[in-house]
Coordinates of C-alpha atoms in Angstrom, one line a residue:
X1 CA -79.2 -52.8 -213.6
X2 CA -80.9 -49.5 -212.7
X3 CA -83.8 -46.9 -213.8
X4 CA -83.7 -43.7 -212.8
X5 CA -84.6 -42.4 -208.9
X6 CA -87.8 -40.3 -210.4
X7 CA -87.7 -37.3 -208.2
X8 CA -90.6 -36.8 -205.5
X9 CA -91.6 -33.3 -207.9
X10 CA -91.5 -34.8 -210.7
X11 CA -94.1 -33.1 -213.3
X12 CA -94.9 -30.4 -210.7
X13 CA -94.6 -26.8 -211.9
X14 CA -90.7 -25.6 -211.2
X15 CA -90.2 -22.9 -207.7
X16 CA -88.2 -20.4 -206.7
X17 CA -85.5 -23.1 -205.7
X18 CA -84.9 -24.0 -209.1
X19 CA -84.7 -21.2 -210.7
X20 CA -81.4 -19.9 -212.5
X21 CA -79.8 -16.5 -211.7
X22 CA -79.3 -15.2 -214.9
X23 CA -77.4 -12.2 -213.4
X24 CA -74.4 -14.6 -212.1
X25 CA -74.7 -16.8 -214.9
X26 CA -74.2 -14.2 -217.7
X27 CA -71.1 -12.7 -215.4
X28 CA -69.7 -15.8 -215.3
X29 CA -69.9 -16.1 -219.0
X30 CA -67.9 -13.3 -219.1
X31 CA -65.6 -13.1 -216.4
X32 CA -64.4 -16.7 -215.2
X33 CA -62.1 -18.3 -217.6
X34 CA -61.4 -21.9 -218.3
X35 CA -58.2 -23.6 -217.9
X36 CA -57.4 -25.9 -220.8
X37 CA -55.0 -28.2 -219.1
X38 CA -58.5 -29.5 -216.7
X39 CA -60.4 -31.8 -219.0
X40 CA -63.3 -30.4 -218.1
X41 CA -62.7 -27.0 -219.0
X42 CA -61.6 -27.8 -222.8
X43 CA -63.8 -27.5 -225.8
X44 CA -65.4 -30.8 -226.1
X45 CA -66.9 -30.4 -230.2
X46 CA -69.4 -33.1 -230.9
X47 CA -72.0 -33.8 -233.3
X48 CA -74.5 -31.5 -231.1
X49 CA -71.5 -28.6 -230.9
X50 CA -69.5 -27.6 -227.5
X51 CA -72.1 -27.4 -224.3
X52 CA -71.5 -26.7 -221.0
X53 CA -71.8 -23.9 -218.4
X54 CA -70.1 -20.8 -217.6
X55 CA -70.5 -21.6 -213.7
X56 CA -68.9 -25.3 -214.2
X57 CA -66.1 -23.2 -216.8
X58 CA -67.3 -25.3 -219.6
X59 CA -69.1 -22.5 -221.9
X60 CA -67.6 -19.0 -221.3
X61 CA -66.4 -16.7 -223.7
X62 CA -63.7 -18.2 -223.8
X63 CA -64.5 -21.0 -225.3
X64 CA -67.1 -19.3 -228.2
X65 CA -63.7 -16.9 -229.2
X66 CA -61.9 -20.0 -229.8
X67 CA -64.4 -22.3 -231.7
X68 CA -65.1 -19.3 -233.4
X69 CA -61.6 -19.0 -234.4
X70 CA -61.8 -22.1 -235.6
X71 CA -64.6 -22.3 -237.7
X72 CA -62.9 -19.5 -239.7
X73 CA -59.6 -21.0 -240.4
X74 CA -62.3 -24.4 -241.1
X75 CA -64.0 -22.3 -243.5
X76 CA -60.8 -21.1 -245.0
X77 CA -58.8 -24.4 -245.5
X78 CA -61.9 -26.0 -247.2
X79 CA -62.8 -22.8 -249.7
X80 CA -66.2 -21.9 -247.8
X81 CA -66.7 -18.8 -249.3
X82 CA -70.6 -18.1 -248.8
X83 CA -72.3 -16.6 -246.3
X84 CA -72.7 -18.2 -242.4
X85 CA -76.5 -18.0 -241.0
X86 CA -76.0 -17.6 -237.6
X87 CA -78.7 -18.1 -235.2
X88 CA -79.6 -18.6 -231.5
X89 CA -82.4 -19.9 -229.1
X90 CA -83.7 -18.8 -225.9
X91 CA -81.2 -20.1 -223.1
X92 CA -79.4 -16.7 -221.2
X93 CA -75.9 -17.7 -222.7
X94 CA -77.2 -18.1 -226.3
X95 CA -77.4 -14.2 -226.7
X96 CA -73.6 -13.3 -224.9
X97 CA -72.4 -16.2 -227.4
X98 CA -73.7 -15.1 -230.8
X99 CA -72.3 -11.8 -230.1
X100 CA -68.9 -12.8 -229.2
X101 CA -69.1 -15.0 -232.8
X102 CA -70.6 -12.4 -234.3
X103 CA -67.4 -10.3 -233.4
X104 CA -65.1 -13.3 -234.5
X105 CA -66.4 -13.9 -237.5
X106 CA -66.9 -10.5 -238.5
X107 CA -63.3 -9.6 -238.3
X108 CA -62.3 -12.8 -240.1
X109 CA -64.1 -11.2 -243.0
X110 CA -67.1 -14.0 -242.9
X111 CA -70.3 -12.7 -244.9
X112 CA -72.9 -13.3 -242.0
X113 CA -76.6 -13.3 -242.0
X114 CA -78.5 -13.0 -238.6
X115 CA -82.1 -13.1 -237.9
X116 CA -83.6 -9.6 -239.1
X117 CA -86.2 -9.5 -236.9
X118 CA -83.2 -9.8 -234.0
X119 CA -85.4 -12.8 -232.4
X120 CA -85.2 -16.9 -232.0
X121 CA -83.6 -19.2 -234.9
X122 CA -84.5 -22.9 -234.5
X123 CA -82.6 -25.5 -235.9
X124 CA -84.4 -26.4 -238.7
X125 CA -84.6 -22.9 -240.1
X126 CA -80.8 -22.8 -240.4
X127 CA -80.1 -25.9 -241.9
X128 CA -83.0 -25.0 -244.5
X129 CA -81.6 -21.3 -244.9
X130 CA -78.2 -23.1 -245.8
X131 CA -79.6 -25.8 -248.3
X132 CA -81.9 -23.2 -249.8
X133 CA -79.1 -20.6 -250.4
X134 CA -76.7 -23.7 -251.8
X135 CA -79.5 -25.3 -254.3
X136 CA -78.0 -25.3 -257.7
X137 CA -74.1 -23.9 -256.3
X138 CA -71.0 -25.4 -256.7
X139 CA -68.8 -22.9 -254.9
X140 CA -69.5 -19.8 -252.8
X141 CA -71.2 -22.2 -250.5
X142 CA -73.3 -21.2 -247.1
X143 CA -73.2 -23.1 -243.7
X144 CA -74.2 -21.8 -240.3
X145 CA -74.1 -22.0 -236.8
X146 CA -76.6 -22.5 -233.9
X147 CA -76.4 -21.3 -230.3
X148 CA -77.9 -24.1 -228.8
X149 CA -77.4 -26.5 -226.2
X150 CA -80.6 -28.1 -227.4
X151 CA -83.4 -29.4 -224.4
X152 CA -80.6 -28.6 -222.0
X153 CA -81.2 -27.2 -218.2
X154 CA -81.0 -23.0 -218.3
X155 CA -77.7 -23.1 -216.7
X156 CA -76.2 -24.6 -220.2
X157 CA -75.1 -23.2 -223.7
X158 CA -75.0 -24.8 -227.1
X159 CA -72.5 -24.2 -229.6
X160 CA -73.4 -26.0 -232.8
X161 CA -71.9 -26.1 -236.7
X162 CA -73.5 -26.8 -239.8
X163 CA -71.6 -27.3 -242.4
X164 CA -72.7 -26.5 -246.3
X165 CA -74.6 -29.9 -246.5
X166 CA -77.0 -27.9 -243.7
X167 CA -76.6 -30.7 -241.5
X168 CA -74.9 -31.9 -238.0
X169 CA -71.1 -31.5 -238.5
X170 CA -69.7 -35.3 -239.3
X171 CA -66.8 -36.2 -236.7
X172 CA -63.8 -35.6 -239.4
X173 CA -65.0 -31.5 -238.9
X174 CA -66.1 -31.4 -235.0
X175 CA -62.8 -32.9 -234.3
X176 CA -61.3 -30.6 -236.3
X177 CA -62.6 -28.0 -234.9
X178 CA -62.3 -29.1 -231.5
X179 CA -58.5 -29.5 -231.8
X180 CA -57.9 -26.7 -233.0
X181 CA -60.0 -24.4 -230.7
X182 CA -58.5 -26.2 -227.6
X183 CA -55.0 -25.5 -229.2
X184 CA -56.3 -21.8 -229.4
X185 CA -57.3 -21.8 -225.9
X186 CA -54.0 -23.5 -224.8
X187 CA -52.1 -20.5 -226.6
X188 CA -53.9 -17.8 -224.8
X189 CA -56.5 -16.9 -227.4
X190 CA -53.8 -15.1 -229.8
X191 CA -54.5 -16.2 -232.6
X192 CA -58.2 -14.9 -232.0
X193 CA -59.3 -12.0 -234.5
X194 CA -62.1 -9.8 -233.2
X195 CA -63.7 -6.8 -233.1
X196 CA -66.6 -4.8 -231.1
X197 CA -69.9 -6.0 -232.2
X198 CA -71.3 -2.6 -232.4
X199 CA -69.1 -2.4 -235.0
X200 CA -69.5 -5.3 -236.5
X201 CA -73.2 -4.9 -237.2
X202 CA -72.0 -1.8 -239.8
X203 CA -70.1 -3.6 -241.5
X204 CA -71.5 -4.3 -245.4
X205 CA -70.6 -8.3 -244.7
X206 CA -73.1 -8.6 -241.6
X207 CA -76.5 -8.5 -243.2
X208 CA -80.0 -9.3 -242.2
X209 CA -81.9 -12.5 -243.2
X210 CA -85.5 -13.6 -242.5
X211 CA -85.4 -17.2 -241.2
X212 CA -89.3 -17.2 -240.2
X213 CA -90.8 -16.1 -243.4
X214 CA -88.2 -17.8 -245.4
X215 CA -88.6 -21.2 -243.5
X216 CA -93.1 -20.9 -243.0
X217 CA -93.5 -19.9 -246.8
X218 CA -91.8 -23.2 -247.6
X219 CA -94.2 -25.1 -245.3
X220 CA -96.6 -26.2 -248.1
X221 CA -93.6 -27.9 -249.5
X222 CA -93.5 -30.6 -247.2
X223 CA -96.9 -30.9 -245.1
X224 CA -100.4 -30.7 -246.6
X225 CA -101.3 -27.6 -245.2
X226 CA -105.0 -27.4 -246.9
X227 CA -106.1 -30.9 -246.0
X228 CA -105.4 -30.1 -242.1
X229 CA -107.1 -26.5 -242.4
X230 CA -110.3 -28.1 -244.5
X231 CA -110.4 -31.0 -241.6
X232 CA -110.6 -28.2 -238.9
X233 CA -107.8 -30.3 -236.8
X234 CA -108.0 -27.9 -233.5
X235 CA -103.8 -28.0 -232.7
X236 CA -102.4 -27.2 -229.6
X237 CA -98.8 -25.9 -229.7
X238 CA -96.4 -25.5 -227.0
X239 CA -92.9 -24.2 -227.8
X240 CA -91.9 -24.7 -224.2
X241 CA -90.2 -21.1 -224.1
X242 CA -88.2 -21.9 -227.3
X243 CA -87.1 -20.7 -230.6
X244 CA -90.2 -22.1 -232.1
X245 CA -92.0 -19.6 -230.0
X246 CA -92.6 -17.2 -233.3
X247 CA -93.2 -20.0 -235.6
X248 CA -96.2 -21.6 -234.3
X249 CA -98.3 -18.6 -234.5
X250 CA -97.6 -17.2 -237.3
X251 CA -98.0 -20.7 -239.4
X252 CA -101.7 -20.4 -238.0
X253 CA -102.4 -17.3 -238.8
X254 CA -100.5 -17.6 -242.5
X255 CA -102.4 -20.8 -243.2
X256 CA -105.7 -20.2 -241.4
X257 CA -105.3 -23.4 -238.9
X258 CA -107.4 -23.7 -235.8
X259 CA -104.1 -23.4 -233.7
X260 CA -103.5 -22.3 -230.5
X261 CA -99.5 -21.5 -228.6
X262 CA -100.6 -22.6 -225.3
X263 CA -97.7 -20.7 -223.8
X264 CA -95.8 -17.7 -225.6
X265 CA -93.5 -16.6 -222.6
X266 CA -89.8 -16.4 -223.0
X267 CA -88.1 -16.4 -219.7
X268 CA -84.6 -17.4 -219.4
X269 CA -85.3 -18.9 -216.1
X270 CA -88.0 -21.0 -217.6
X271 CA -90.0 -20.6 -214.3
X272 CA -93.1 -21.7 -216.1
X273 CA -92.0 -25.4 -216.8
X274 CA -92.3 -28.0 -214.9
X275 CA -89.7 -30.4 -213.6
X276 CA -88.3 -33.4 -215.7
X277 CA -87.6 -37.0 -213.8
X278 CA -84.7 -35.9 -211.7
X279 CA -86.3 -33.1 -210.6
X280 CA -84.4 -30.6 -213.2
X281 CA -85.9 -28.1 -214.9
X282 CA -85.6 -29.6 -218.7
X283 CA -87.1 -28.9 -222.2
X284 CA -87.2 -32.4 -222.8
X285 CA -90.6 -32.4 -225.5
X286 CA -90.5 -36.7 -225.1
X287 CA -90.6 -36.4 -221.1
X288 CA -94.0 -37.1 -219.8
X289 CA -92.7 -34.8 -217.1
X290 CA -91.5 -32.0 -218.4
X291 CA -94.8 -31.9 -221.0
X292 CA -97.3 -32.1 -217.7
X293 CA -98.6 -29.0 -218.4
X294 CA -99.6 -29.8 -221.9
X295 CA -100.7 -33.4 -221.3
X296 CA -103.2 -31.8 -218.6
X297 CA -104.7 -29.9 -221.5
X298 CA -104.9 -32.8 -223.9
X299 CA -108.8 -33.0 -224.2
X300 CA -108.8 -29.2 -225.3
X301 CA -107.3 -30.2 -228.9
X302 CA -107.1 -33.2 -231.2
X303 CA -103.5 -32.6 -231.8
X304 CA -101.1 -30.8 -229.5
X305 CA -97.8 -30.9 -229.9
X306 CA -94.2 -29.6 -228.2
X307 CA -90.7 -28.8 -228.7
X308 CA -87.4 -28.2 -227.2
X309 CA -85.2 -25.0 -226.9
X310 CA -84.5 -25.2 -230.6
X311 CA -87.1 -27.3 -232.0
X312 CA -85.2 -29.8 -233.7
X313 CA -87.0 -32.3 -231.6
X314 CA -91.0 -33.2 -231.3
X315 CA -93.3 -34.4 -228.3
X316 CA -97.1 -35.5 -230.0
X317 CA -99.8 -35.3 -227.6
X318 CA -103.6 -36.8 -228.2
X319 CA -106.7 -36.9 -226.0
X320 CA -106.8 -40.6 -227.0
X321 CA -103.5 -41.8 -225.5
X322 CA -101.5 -38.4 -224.0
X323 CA -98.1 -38.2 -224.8
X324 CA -97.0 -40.7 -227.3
X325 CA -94.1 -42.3 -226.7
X326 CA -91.1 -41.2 -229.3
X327 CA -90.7 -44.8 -231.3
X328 CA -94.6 -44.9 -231.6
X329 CA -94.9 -41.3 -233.0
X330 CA -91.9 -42.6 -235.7
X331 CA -93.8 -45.5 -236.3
X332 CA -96.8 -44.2 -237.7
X333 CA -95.0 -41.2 -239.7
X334 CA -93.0 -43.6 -241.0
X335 CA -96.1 -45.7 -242.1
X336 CA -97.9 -42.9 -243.3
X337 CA -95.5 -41.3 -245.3
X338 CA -94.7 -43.3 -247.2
X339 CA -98.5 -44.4 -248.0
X340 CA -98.8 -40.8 -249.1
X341 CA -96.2 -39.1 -250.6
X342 CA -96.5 -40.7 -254.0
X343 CA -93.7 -38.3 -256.1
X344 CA -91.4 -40.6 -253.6
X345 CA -88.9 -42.5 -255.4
X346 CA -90.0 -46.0 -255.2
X347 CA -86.3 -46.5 -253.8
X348 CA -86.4 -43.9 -251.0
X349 CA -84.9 -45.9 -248.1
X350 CA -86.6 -45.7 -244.0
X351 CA -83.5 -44.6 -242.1
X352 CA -83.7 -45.3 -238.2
X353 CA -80.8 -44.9 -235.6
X354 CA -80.2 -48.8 -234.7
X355 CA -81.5 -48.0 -231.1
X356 CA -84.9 -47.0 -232.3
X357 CA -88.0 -50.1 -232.2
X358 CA -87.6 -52.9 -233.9
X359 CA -91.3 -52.0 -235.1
X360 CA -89.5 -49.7 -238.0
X361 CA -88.6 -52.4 -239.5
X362 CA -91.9 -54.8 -239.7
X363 CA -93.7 -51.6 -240.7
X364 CA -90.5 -50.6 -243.2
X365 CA -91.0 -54.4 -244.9
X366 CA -94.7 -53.8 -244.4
X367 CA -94.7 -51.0 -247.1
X368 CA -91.6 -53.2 -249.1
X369 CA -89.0 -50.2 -248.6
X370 CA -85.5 -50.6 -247.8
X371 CA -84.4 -50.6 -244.0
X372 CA -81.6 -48.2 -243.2
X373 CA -80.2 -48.8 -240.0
X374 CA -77.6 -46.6 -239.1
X375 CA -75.7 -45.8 -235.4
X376 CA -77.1 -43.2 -233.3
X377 CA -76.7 -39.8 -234.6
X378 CA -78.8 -37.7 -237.4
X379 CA -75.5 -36.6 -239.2
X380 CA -75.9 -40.4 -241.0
X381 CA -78.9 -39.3 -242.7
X382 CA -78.0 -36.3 -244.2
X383 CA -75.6 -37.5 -247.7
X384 CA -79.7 -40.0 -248.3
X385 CA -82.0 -36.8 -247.7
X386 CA -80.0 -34.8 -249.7
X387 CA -79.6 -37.2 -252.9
X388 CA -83.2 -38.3 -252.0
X389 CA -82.3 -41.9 -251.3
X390 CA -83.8 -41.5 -247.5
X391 CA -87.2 -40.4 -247.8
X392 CA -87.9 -40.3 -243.5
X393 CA -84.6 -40.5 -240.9
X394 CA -85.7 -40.4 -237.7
X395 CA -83.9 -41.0 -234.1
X396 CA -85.6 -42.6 -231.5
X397 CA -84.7 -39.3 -229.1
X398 CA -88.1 -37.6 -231.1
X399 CA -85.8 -36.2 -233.8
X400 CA -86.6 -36.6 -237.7
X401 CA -86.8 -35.6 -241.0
X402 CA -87.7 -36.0 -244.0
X403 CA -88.2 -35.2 -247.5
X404 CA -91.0 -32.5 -249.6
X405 CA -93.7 -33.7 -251.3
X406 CA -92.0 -33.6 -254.6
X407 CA -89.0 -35.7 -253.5
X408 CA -86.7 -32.8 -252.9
X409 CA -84.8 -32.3 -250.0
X410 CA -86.5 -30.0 -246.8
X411 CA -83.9 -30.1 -243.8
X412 CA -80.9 -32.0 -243.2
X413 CA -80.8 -31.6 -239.8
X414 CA -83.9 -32.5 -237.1
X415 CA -87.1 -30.7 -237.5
X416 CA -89.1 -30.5 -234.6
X417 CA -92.1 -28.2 -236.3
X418 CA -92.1 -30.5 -238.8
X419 CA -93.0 -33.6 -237.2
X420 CA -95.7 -31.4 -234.8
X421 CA -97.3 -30.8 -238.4
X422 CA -98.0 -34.3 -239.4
X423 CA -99.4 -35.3 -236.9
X424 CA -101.8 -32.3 -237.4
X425 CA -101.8 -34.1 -241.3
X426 CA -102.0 -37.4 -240.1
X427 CA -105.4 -36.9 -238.3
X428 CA -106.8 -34.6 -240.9
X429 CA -106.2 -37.1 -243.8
X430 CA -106.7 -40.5 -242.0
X431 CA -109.7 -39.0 -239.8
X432 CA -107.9 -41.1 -236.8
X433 CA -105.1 -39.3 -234.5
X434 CA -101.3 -40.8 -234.3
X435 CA -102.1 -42.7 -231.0
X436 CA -105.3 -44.3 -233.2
X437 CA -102.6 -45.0 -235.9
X438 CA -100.3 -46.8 -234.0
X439 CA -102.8 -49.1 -232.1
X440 CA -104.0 -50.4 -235.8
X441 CA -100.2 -51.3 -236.7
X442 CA -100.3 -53.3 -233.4
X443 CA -102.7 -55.4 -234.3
X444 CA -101.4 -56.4 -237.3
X445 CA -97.8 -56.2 -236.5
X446 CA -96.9 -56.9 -232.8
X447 CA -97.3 -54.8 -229.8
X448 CA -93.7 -54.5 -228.5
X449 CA -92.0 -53.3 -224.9
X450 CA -89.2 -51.0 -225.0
X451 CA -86.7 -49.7 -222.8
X452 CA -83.9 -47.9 -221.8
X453 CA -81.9 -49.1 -218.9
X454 CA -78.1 -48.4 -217.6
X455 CA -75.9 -50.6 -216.2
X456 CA -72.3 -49.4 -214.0
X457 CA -69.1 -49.2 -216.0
X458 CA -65.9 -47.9 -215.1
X459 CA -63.6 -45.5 -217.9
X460 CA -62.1 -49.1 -218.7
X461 CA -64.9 -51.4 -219.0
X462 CA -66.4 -48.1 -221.2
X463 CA -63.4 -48.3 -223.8
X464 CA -63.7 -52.1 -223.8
X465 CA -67.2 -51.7 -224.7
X466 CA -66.9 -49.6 -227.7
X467 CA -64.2 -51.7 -229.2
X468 CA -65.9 -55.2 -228.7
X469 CA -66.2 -57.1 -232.0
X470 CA -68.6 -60.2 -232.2
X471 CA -66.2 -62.8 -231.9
X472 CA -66.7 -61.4 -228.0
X473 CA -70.4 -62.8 -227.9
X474 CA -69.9 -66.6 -227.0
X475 CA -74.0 -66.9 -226.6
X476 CA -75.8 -68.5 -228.8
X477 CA -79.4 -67.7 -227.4
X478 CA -80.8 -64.3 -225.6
X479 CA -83.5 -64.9 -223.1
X480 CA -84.5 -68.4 -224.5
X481 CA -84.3 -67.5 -228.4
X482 CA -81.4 -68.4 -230.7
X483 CA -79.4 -65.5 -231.9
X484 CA -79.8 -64.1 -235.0
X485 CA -77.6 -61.5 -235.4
X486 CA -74.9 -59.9 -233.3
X487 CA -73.5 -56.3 -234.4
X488 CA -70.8 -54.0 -234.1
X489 CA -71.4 -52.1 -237.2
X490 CA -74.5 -50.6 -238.4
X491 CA -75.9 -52.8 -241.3
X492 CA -77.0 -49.7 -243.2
X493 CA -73.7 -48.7 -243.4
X494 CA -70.8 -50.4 -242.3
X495 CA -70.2 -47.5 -239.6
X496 CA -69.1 -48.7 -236.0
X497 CA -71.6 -48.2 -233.4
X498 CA -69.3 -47.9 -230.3
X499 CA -71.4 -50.9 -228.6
X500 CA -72.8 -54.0 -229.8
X501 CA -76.6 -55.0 -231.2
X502 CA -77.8 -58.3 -230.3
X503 CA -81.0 -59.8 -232.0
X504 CA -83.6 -62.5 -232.1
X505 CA -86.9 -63.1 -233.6
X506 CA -88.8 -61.5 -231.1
X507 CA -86.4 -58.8 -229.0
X508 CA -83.1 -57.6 -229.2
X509 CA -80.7 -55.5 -227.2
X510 CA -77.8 -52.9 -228.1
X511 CA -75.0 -51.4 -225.4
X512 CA -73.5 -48.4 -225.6
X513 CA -71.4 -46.4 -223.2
X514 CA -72.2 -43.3 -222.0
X515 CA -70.2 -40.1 -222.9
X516 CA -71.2 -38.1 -219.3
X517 CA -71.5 -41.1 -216.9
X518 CA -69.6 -44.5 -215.3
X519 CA -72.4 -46.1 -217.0
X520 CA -73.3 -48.1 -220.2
X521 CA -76.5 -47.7 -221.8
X522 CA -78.9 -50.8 -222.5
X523 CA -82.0 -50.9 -225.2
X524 CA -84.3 -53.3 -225.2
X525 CA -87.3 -54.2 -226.6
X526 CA -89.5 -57.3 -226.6
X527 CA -92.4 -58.6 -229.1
X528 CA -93.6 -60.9 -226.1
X529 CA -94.4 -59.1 -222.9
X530 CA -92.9 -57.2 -220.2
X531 CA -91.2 -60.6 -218.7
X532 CA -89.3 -61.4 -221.9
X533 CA -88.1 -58.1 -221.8
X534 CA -87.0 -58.2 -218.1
X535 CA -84.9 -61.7 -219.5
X536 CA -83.3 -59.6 -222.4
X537 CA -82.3 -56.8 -219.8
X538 CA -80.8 -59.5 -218.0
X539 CA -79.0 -61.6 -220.1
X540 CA -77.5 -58.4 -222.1
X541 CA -75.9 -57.0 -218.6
X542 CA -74.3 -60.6 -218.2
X543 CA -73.2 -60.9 -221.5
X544 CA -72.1 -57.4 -221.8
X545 CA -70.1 -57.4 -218.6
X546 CA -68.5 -60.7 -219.6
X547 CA -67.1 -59.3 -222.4
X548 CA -65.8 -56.0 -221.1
X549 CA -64.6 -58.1 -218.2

């Protein structure tokens, strides 16, 4: 078993050494052109969209022309007939890329709307502008897409699709899509319909739309905006160079908070970050590394918070306890929630990814709610927010959601401004900050260890692993417990997980393979100490590898 080599400059600001040349990477975007019969060169369509790089010939134009393409003929085949927000974030690629759709789509006949202030989309904003536009439609529906490869390096690019329910694409579409932009690709891009994006923006179907004002005049919807302004919380904001960079100080000024955006630079190069664990420069908001810089201003504001490139994802940070670690933060939103969103149907479910702390669930039958534990991946979440049945989903990557005050649905996909506003609520309407919060539930409900770990796997032993069924287990105990429950399906739902879950009354485990690495991925977490989680780690890797043998 192994944890990652932390890198000797780790959490020190980033040099000239690491620093991306745009120029290059742009040309490359531009010029270089992927071969379809190399694997790695193919458009590879997941939940989070195609990434890659132009310099590795994994996101060039190539590649957005096609998907593009795609997305069209998707649109077409399934009568989506509204408009298509498009939106991107601050990476160097995102702008070449939302042109290049923007010409696609455009000559397809599409209706699009960008950003009318020709700035930064996050996430959230898109998947709101798409359930806002659909509320009370039946046909003509909206979706969007994002240009985003998320907390990704600077070298990368996103391309993400939303479909009309405003959240991550389910697999049924990305593979879709995938096939058929690779088939694109493979056939020389002749099937692509384009024109000049100068001409494009003339064009009466290719309109304006005003995702910040739209998104921030909702705000009062969902967080108690007056109870953290009256409390005076002083909020520290750090958009770490993303989308979110507009957002956060505007809501101050709109709603009068004592809020600060430590850092409003946008640099493509993100010079002014510093560097993650492996010594990459990363806008990874739950990295203790990457959030340095904030975490050594932490006694300057009750409340200061971060996000990644497209703020779909949250980092809390409190004088009390720094930067809280992503299953804690959950914890305590979860708890407070639903303690205080009374117009809440008294059925509205706690959905967690089944990798997230077991403490979601003592805290979940704490409050006598129902426990929805789903496999990893926001895109489960989004049918329960919608109907209402879900009133929090939250992964334990530090990316949730969850529902207005009234019960109605706010985002279907990941809101990272979101969750920086609670905790802003939290400590204005408790009088005690998130950290605070989660040391109380501790002592009533067990202070548990959690981890990540990976373990080496080869492309075989991978497969093997995501097809294992529990007749594969021969255990009956896990680190000197009896078994309580082995899964390869998600009790929440049925759905496989790719991996197993293994549980007991005080820890469990899950394995999953990993989609980049020769690795498989192992979660723990113990109710005892940091020994009985060391056992779990153990006896997981033995059991695992015995039955991927």
């Amino acid at each position: 078993m192994s944890t990652p080599q932390t890198h000797d400059r780790a959490g020190q600001l980033a040099g000239a050494q690491d620093l991306i040349d745009v120029p290059r990477l742009v040309s490359a975007y531009y010029t270089e052109h992927p071969d379809p019969s190399v694997p790695g060169h193919r458009v590879a369509f997941g939940t989070s969209g195609h990434r890659g790089s132009s310099l590795r010939l994994s996101f060039n134009e190539d590649h957005i022309l096609a998907t593009s393409q795609a997305i069209c003929e998707y649109r077409v085949a399934n009568a989506i007939t509204g408009p298509l927000f498009l939106g991107r974030d601050t990476h160097a690629l995102s702008e070449p890329a939302l042109l290049s759709a923007l010409e696609v789509f455009a000559a397809n006949g599409v209706e699009v709307r960008l950003d009318s202030r020709d700035r930064f989309v996050p996430t959230p904003a898109i998947s709101r502008a798409i359930l806002a536009y659909n509320r009370g439609r039946t046909t003509g529906l909206a979706d969007g897409v994002v240009v985003t490869p998320s907390h990704n390096p600077p070298a990368d690019g996103g391309f993400k699709y939303n479909p009309p329910d405003g959240g991550p694409a389910a697999s049924g579409i990305t593979n879709w899509i995938q096939d058929r932009a690779n088939a694109i690709l493979e056939a020389g891009l002749k099937d692509v319909q384009r024109i000049p994006a100068t001409r494009a923006r003339t064009l009466d179907s290719v309109s304006g739309y005003d995702f910040l004002d739209h998104y921030i005049a909702d705000l009062p919807s969902v967080i108690d905006l007056d109870a953290i302004r009256s409390a005076g919380v002083r909020i520290g904001a750090d958009p770490l160079g993303g989308a979110a960079v507009d957002y956060w100080g505007e809501i101050g000024d709109r709603y009068g908070l004592d809020l600060t955006v430590v850092n409003s630079g946008v640099d493509p190069t993100w010079r002014f970050m510093t560097l993650d664990w492996d010594g990459k420069i990363r806008m990874d908001c739950s990295s203790p590394y990457a959030m340095a810089s904030l975490i050594a201003r932490r006694d300057e504001f009750q409340v200061a918070t971060g996000n990644d490139a497209d703020a779909d994802r949250h980092g809390i940070v409190t004088a009390d306890a720094g930067l809280m670690n992503p299953n804690h933060y959950l914890t305590v939103a979860i708890d407070y929630l639903f303690r205080h969103r009374p117009q809440w149907s008294a059925n509205a479910a706690v959905g967690k990814t089944l990798v997230s702390s077991a403490m979601i669930d003592r805290v979940s039958a704490d409050l006598g709610r129902r426990l929805l534990e789903v496999p990893v991946g926001f895109k489960w979440f989004v049918d329960g927010l919608v109907e209402g049945s879900i009133g929090f989903g939250g992964e334990e990557s530090a990316g949730a959601s969850f529902l207005q005050r009234d019960g109605g649905v706010w985002t279907t996909d990941k809101d990272g401004i979101l969750l920086c506003l609670l905790a802003s609520e939290i400590t204005a309407v408790t009088g005690s900050t998130p950290s605070q919060a989660y040391s109380t539930l501790t002592e009533r409900l067990g202070d548990p260890v959690y981890q990540r770990i990976d373990a080496p796997a080869d492309t075989r032993q991978k497969a093997a692993l995501s097809k294992l069924s529990a007749t594969n287990v021969t255990a009956t105990t896990l680190a000197g417990e009896e078994i309580t429950g082995i899964f390869t399906e998600a009790p929440g739902n049925n759905a496989g997980i790719g991996g197993i879950k293994v549980t007991t009354k005080s820890g469990w485990f899950a394995a999953r393979p990993s989609g980049t690495e020769d690795v498989y991925k192992i979660y723990a977490e113990s109710f005892q100490d940091q020994d009985h989680l060391s056992a779990i780690q153990q006896a997981a890797r033995a059991m695992v590898d015995a039955a991927i043998a």
